[in-house]
Coordinates of C-alpha atoms in Angstrom, one line a residue:
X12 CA 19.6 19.6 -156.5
X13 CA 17.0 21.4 -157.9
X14 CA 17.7 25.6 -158.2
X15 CA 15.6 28.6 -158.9
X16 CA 17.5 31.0 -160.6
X17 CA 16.1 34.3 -160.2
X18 CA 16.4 36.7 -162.6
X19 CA 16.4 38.1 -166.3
X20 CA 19.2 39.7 -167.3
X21 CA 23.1 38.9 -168.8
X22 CA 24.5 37.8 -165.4
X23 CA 21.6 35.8 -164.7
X24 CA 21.8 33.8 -168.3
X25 CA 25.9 33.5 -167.5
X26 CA 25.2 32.3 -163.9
X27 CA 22.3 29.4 -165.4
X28 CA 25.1 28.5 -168.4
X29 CA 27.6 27.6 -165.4
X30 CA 25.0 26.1 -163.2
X31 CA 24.0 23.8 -166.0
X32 CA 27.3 22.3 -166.2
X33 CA 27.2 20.9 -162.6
X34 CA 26.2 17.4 -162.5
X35 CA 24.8 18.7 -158.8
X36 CA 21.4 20.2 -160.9
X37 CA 18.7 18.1 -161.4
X38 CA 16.7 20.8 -162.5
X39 CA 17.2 24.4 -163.2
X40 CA 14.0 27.0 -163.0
X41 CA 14.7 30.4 -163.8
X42 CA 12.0 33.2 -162.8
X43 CA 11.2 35.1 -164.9
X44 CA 14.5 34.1 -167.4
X45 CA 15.0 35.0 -170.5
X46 CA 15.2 33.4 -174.4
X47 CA 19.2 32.8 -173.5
X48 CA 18.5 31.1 -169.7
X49 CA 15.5 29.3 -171.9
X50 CA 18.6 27.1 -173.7
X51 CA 19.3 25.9 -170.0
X52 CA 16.6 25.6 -168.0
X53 CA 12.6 26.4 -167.4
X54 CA 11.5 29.6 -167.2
X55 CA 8.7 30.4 -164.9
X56 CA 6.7 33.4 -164.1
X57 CA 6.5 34.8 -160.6
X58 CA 5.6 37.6 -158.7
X59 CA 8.9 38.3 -156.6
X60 CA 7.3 41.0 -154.7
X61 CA 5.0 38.0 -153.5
X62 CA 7.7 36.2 -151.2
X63 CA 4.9 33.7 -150.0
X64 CA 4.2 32.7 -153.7
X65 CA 7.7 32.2 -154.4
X66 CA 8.4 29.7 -151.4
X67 CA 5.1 27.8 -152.5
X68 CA 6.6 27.8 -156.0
X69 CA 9.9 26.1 -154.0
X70 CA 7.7 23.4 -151.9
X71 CA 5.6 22.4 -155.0
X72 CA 8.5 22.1 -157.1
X73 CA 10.7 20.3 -154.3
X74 CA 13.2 23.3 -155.4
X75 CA 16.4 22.9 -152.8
X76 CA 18.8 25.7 -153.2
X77 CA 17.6 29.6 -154.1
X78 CA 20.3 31.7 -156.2
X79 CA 18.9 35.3 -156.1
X80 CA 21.0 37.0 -159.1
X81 CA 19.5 40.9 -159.2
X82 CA 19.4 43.5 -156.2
X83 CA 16.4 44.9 -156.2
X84 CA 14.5 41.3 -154.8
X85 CA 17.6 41.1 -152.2
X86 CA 16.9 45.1 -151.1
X87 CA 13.5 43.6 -150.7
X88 CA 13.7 40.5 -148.3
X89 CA 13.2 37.8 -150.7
X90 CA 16.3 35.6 -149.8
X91 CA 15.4 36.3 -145.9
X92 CA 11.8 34.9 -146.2
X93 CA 13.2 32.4 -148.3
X94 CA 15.6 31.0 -145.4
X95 CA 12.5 31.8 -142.8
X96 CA 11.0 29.2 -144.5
X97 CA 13.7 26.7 -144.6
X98 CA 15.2 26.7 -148.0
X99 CA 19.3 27.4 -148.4
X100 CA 19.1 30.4 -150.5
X101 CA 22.7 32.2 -151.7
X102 CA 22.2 35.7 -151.2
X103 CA 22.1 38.3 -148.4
X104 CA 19.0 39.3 -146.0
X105 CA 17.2 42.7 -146.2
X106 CA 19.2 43.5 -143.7
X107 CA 22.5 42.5 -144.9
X108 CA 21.3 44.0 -148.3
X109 CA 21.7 48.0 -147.0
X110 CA 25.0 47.5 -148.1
X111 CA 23.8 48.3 -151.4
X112 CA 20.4 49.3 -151.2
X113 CA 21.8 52.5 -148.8
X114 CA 25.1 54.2 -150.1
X115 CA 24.8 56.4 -147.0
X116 CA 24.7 53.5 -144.8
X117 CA 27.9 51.7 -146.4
X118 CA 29.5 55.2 -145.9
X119 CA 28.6 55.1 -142.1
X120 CA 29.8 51.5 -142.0
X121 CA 33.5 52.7 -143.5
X122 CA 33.6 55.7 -141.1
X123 CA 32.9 53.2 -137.9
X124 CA 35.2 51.1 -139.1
X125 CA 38.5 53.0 -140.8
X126 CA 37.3 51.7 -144.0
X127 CA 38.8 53.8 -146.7
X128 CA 36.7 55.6 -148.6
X129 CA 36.1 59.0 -149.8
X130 CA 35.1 62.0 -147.8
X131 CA 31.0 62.5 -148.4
X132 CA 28.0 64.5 -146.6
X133 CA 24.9 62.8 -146.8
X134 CA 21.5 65.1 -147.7
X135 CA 18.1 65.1 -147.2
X136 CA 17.6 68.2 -149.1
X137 CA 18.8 70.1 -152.0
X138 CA 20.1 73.2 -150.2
X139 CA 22.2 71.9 -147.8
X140 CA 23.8 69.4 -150.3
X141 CA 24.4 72.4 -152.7
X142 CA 26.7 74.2 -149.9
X143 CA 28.4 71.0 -149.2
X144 CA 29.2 71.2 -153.4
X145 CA 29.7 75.1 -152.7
X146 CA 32.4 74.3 -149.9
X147 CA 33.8 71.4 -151.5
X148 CA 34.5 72.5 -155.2
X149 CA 35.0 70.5 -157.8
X150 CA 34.9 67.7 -159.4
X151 CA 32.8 65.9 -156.6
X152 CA 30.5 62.6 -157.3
X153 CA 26.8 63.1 -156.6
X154 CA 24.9 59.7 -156.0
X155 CA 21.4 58.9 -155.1
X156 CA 21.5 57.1 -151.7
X157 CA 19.0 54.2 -152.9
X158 CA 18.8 51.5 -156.1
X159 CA 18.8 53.6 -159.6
X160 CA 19.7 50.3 -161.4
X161 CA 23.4 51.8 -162.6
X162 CA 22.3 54.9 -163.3
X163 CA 22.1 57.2 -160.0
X164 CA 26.0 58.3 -160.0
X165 CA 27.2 61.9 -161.1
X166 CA 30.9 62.4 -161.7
X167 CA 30.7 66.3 -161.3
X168 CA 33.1 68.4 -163.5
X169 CA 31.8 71.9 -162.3
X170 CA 29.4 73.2 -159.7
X171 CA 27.0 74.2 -161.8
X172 CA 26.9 70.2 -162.8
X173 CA 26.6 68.7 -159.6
X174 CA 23.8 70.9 -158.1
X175 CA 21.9 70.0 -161.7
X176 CA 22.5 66.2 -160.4
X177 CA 21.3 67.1 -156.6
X178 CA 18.0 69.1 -158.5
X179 CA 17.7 66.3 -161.0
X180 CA 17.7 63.1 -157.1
X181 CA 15.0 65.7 -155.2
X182 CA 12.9 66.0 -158.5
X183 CA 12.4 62.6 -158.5
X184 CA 14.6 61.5 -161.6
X185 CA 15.8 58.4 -159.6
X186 CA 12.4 58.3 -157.8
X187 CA 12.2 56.8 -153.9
X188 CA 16.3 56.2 -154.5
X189 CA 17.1 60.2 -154.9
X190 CA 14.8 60.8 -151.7
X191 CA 18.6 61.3 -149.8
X192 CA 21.5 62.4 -151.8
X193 CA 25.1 61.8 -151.1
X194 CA 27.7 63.5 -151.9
X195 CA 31.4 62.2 -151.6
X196 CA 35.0 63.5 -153.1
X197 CA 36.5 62.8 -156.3
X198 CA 38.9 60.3 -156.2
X199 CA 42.2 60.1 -158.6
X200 CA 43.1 56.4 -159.6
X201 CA 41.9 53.3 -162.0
X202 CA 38.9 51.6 -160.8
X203 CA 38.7 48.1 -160.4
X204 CA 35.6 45.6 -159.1
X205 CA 36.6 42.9 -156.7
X206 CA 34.5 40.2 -155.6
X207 CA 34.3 37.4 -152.5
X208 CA 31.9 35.0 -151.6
X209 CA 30.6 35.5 -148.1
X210 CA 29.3 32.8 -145.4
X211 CA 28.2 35.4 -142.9
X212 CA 32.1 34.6 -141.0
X213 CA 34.8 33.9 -144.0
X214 CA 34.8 35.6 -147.0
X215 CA 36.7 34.5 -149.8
X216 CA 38.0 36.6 -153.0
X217 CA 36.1 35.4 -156.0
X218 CA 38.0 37.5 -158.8
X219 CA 38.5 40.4 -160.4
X220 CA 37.4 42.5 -163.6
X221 CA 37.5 46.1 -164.5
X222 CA 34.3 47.7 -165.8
X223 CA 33.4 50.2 -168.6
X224 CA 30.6 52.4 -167.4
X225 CA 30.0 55.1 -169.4
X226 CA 28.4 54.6 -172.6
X227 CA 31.2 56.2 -175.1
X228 CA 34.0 55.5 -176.6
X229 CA 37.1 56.9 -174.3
X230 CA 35.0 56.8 -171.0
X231 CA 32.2 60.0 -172.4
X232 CA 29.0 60.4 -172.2
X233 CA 26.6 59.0 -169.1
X234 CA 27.2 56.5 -166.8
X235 CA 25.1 53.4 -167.8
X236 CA 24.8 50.1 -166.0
X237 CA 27.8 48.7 -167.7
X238 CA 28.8 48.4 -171.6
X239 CA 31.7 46.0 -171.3
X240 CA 33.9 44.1 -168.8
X241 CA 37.3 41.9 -168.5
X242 CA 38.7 40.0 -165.8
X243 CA 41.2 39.4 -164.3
X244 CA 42.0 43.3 -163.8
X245 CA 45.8 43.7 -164.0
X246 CA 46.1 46.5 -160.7
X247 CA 44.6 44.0 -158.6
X248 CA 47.7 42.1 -158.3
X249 CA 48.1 39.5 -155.4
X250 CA 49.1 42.5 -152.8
X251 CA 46.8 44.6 -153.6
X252 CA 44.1 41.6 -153.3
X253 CA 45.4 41.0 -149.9
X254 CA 45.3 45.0 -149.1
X255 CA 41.6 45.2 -149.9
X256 CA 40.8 41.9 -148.0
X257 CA 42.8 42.9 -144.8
X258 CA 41.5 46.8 -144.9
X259 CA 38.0 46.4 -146.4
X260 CA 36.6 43.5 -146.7
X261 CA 37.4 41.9 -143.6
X262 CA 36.0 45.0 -141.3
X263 CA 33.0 45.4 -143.5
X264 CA 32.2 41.5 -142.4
X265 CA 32.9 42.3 -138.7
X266 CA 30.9 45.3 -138.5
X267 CA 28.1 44.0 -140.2
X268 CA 28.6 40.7 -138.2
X269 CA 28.3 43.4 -134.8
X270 CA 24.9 44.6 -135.9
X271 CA 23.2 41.7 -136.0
X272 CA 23.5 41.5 -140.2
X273 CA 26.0 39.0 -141.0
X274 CA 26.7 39.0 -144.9
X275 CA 26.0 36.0 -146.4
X276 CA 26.5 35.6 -150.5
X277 CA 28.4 37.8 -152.9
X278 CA 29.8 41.6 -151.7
X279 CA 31.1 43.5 -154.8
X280 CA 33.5 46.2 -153.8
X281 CA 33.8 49.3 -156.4
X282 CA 37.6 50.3 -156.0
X283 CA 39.2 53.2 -156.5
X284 CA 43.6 52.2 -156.6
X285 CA 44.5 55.3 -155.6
X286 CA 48.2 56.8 -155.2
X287 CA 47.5 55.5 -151.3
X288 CA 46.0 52.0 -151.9
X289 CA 42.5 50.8 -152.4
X290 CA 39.4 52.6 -151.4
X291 CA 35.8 51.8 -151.8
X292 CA 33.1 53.5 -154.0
X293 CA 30.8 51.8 -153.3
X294 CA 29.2 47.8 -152.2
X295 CA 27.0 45.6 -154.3
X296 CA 25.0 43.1 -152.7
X297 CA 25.3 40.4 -156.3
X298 CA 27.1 39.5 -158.9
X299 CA 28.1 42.5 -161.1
X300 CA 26.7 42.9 -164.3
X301 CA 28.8 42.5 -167.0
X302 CA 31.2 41.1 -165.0
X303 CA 29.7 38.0 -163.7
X304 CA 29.8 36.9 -167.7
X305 CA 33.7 37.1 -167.3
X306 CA 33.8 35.6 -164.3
X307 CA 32.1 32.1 -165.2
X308 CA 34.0 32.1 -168.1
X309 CA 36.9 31.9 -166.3
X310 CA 35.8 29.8 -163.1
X311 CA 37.2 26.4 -164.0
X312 CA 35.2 25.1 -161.0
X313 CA 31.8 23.9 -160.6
X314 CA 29.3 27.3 -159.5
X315 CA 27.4 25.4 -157.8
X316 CA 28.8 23.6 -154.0
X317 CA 31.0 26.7 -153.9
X318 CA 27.7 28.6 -153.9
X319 CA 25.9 26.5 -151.8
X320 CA 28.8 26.2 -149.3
X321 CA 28.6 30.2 -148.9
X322 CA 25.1 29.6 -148.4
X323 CA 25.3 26.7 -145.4
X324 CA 28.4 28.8 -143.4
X325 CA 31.1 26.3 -145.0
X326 CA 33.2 28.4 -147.2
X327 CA 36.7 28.6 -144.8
X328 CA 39.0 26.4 -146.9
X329 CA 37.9 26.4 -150.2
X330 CA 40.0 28.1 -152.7
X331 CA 38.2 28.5 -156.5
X332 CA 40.5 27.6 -159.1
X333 CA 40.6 30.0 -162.3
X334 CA 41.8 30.0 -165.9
X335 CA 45.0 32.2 -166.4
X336 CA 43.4 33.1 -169.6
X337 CA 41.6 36.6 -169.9
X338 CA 38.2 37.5 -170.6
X339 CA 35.9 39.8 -172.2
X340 CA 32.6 40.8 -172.3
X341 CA 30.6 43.4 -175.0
X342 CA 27.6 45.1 -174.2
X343 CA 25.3 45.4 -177.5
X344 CA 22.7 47.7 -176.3
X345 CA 19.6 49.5 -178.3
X346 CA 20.0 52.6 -179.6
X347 CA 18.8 55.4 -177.2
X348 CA 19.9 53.6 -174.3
X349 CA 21.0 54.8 -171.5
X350 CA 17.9 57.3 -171.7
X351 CA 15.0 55.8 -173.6
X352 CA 16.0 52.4 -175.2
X353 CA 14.2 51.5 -178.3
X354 CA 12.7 48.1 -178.5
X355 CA 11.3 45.4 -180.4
X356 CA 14.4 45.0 -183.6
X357 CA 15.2 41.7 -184.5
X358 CA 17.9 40.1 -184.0
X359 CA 19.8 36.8 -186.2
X360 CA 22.8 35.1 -186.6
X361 CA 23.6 34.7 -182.9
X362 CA 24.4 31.0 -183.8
X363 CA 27.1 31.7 -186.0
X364 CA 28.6 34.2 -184.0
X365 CA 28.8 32.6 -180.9
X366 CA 30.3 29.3 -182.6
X367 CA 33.8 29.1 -181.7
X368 CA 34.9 27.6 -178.4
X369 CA 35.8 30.4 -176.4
X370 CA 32.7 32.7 -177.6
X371 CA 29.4 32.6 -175.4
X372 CA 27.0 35.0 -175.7
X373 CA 24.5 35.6 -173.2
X374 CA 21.1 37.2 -173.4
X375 CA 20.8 40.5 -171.4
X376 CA 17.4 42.3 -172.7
X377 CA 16.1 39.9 -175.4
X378 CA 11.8 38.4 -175.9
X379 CA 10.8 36.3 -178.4
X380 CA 8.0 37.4 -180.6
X381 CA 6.3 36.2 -183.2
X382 CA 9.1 32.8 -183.4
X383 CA 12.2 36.1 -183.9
X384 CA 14.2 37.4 -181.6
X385 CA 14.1 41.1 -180.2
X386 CA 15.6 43.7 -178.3
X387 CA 13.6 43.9 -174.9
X388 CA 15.6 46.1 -173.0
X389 CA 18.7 49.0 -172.7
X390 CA 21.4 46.5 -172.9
X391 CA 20.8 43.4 -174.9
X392 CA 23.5 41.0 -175.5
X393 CA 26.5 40.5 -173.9
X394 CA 28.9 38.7 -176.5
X395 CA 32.1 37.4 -174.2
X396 CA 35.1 35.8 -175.3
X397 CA 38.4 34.3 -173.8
X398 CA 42.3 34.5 -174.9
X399 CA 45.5 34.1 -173.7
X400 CA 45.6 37.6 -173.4
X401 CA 43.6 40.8 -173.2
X402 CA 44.1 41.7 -176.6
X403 CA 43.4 38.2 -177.8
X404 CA 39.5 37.9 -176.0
X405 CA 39.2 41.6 -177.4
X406 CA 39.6 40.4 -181.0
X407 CA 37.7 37.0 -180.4
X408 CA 34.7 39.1 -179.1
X409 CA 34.5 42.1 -181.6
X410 CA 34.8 39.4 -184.5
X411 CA 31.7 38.0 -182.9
X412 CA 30.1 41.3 -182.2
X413 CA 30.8 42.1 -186.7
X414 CA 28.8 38.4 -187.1
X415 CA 26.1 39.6 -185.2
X416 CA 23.0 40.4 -187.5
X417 CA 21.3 43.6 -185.9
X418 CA 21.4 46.6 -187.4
X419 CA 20.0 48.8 -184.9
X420 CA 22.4 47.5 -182.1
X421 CA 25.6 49.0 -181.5
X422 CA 28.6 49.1 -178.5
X423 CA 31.9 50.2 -177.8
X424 CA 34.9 49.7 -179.8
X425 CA 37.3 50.3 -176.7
X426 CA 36.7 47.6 -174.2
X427 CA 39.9 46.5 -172.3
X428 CA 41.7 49.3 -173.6
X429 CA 43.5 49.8 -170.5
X430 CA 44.5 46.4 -170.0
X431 CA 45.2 46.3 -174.4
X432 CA 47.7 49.5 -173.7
X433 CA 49.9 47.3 -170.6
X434 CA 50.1 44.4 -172.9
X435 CA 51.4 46.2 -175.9
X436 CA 54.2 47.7 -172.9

């Protein structure tokens, strides 16, 4: 085969490491990549607002097989015109895509169809979303309804902060995504992210990892687009798996299926495990990201016919096969991010730190200037590990984090330390 990759980021330089390995790929393109995806294939530059200039990219290239890694291109269309013109893209259509690109419209979807999911209003302007907070109380959760990369969720501890939050969508801080505002209950529980691969009929789980999003130590500070990860996430045990697949997963590809959008590629359910079972926060339309880099560390299978069978409607009987050993990811990121990241530090010894075995680190906001490497983005490198344990991929990936030669860089120190606490009993 030959496979465009597209996409820049961590979970796009974690999906082309995995992809590599296939002895499937011919060729691997990656548009626009990065330094890290560089090591494994060719990185080309195009316009993926241009959907015409992409498929000529395909049919001059004799590309066969489309793996769309971010969401905004999938909000878009890309992966539908793609298919319109014949290729076998993994990945859902505009369509399928509201999932994410519409938080309203997933909450709809779970009301339709028993889903469970918090209680929510959706808004279209600040005053009536303020008396919904005013009748509610608090805490409640203010999100944008559209794509704010990570970043358009409020957890609300007072009133006074969630109508700054519904002040801060209307005034344009999220800009077109802020345009409608919803605003759901607080939920009590542990979160979890689940994945499956979806054919458009049979989804199949595809893992499980728990997510750090807020950008201190302890879960403070803002919500960011991720600062660390590990999979397999021990409260999504083999009942609770089956819970979420027989009460949310499963109706979610019906419905969507009855409208005329079957879901084709990977759904990523946000979970609340509450004192009552699973409920959903939230869809995502891809891969998440940090957790993809977890994930293909664990996969023991080749990425690649699973993802094309999800692709060609083939998944029913096929059954991944993981490591039992754990994994972690840590998110370096440049200081000032979440808000204003600064850029351009260099950064060395990435060799050396990612030497052992069970160490790979993958590029998440990285350029190369001037022969060095920099810091290009908010979250830069995502240095992952594996162990036997929890614990054991913690220690592996902070004593590659310490090797590490960038100053300016800096992460949490607390990753996994849920799963860290169950293991020491």
């Amino acid at each position: 085969m030959i496979v465009l990759l597209i996409g820049s980021g961590g979970r796009e330089h974690a999906l082309a490491w995995k992809m590599a390995q296939s002895p499937l790929v011919e060729k691997l393109f990656a548009a626009p990549g990065n330094p890290g995806i560089a090591a494994h294939g060719e990185c080309v530059q195009l316009d993926l607002a241009d959907h015409q200039a992409v498929v000529n990219f395909c049919r001059l290239q004799g590309v066969t097989f489309v793996v769309v890694g971010p969401e905004a291109p999938l909000v878009d269309g890309l992966a539908g015109s793609l298919q319109d013109a014949g290729l076998a893209v993994f990945g859902p259509t505009a369509a399928a895509a509201r999932l994410e690109g519409s938080k309203g419209f997933t909450k709809d979807l779970c009301a339709k169809y028993s889903i469970p999911t918090a209680g929510y209003g959706r808004f279209t302007d600040a005053a009536s979303a303020r008396a919904y907070v005013e009748k509610m109380g608090a805490p409640i959760v203010v999100k944008a309804d559209g794509l704010a990369a990570g970043k358009g969720v409020t957890i609300a501890m007072s009133k006074d902060e969630a109508y700054a939050a519904i002040d801060d969508c209307f005034a344009g801080a999220f800009g077109g995504a802020g345009a409608e505002v919803v605003v759901e209950e607080f939920l009590e529980g542990e979160e979890a992210s689940f994945f499956c691969l979806c054919d458009g009929k049979t989804a199949i789980p595809f893992g499980t990892a728990q997510d750090h999003k807020r950008v201190g130590e302890g879960d403070t500070g803002p919500n960011t687009g991720g600062m660390g990860a590990y999979s397999p996430a021990p409260v999504m045990d083999e009942a609770m798996v089956e819970r979420t697949m027989r009460e949310i997963i499963e109706p979610t590809m019906r419905g969507m299926a009855e409208m005329g959008a079957p879901f084709t590629g990977v759904l990523y359910a946000g979970l609340m495990i509450t004192r009552d079972g699973p409920s959903l926060i939230e869809y995502n339309v891809r891969f998440g990201d940090p957790e993809c880099q977890v994930l293909m560390l664990r996969l023991k299978d080749d990425i690649v016919p699973i993802l094309k069978a999800a692709a060609d409607g083939a998944l029913e009987g096929i059954t991944p096969s993981w490591r039992d050993d754990a994994a972690m990811t840590v998110v370096m990121a440049a200081p000032g991010y979440p808000a204003s990241a600064e850029k351009g530090s260099v950064i060395r010894g990435l060799d050396e730190a990612s030497e052992p075995a069970e160490v790979e680190i993958f590029h998440a906001g990285t350029a190369m200037k001037g022969g060095e490497l920099t810091a290009s983005g908010g979250r830069v490198l995502n240095v992952t590990a594996r162990g036997k344990t929890v614990t054991e991929a913690a220690a592996k990936a902070y004593e590659a984090v310490d090797k590490v030669n960038w100053p300016e860089g800096f992460c949490r120190r607390d990753i996994g330390w849920r799963a860290i606490e169950r293991e020491r009993g």
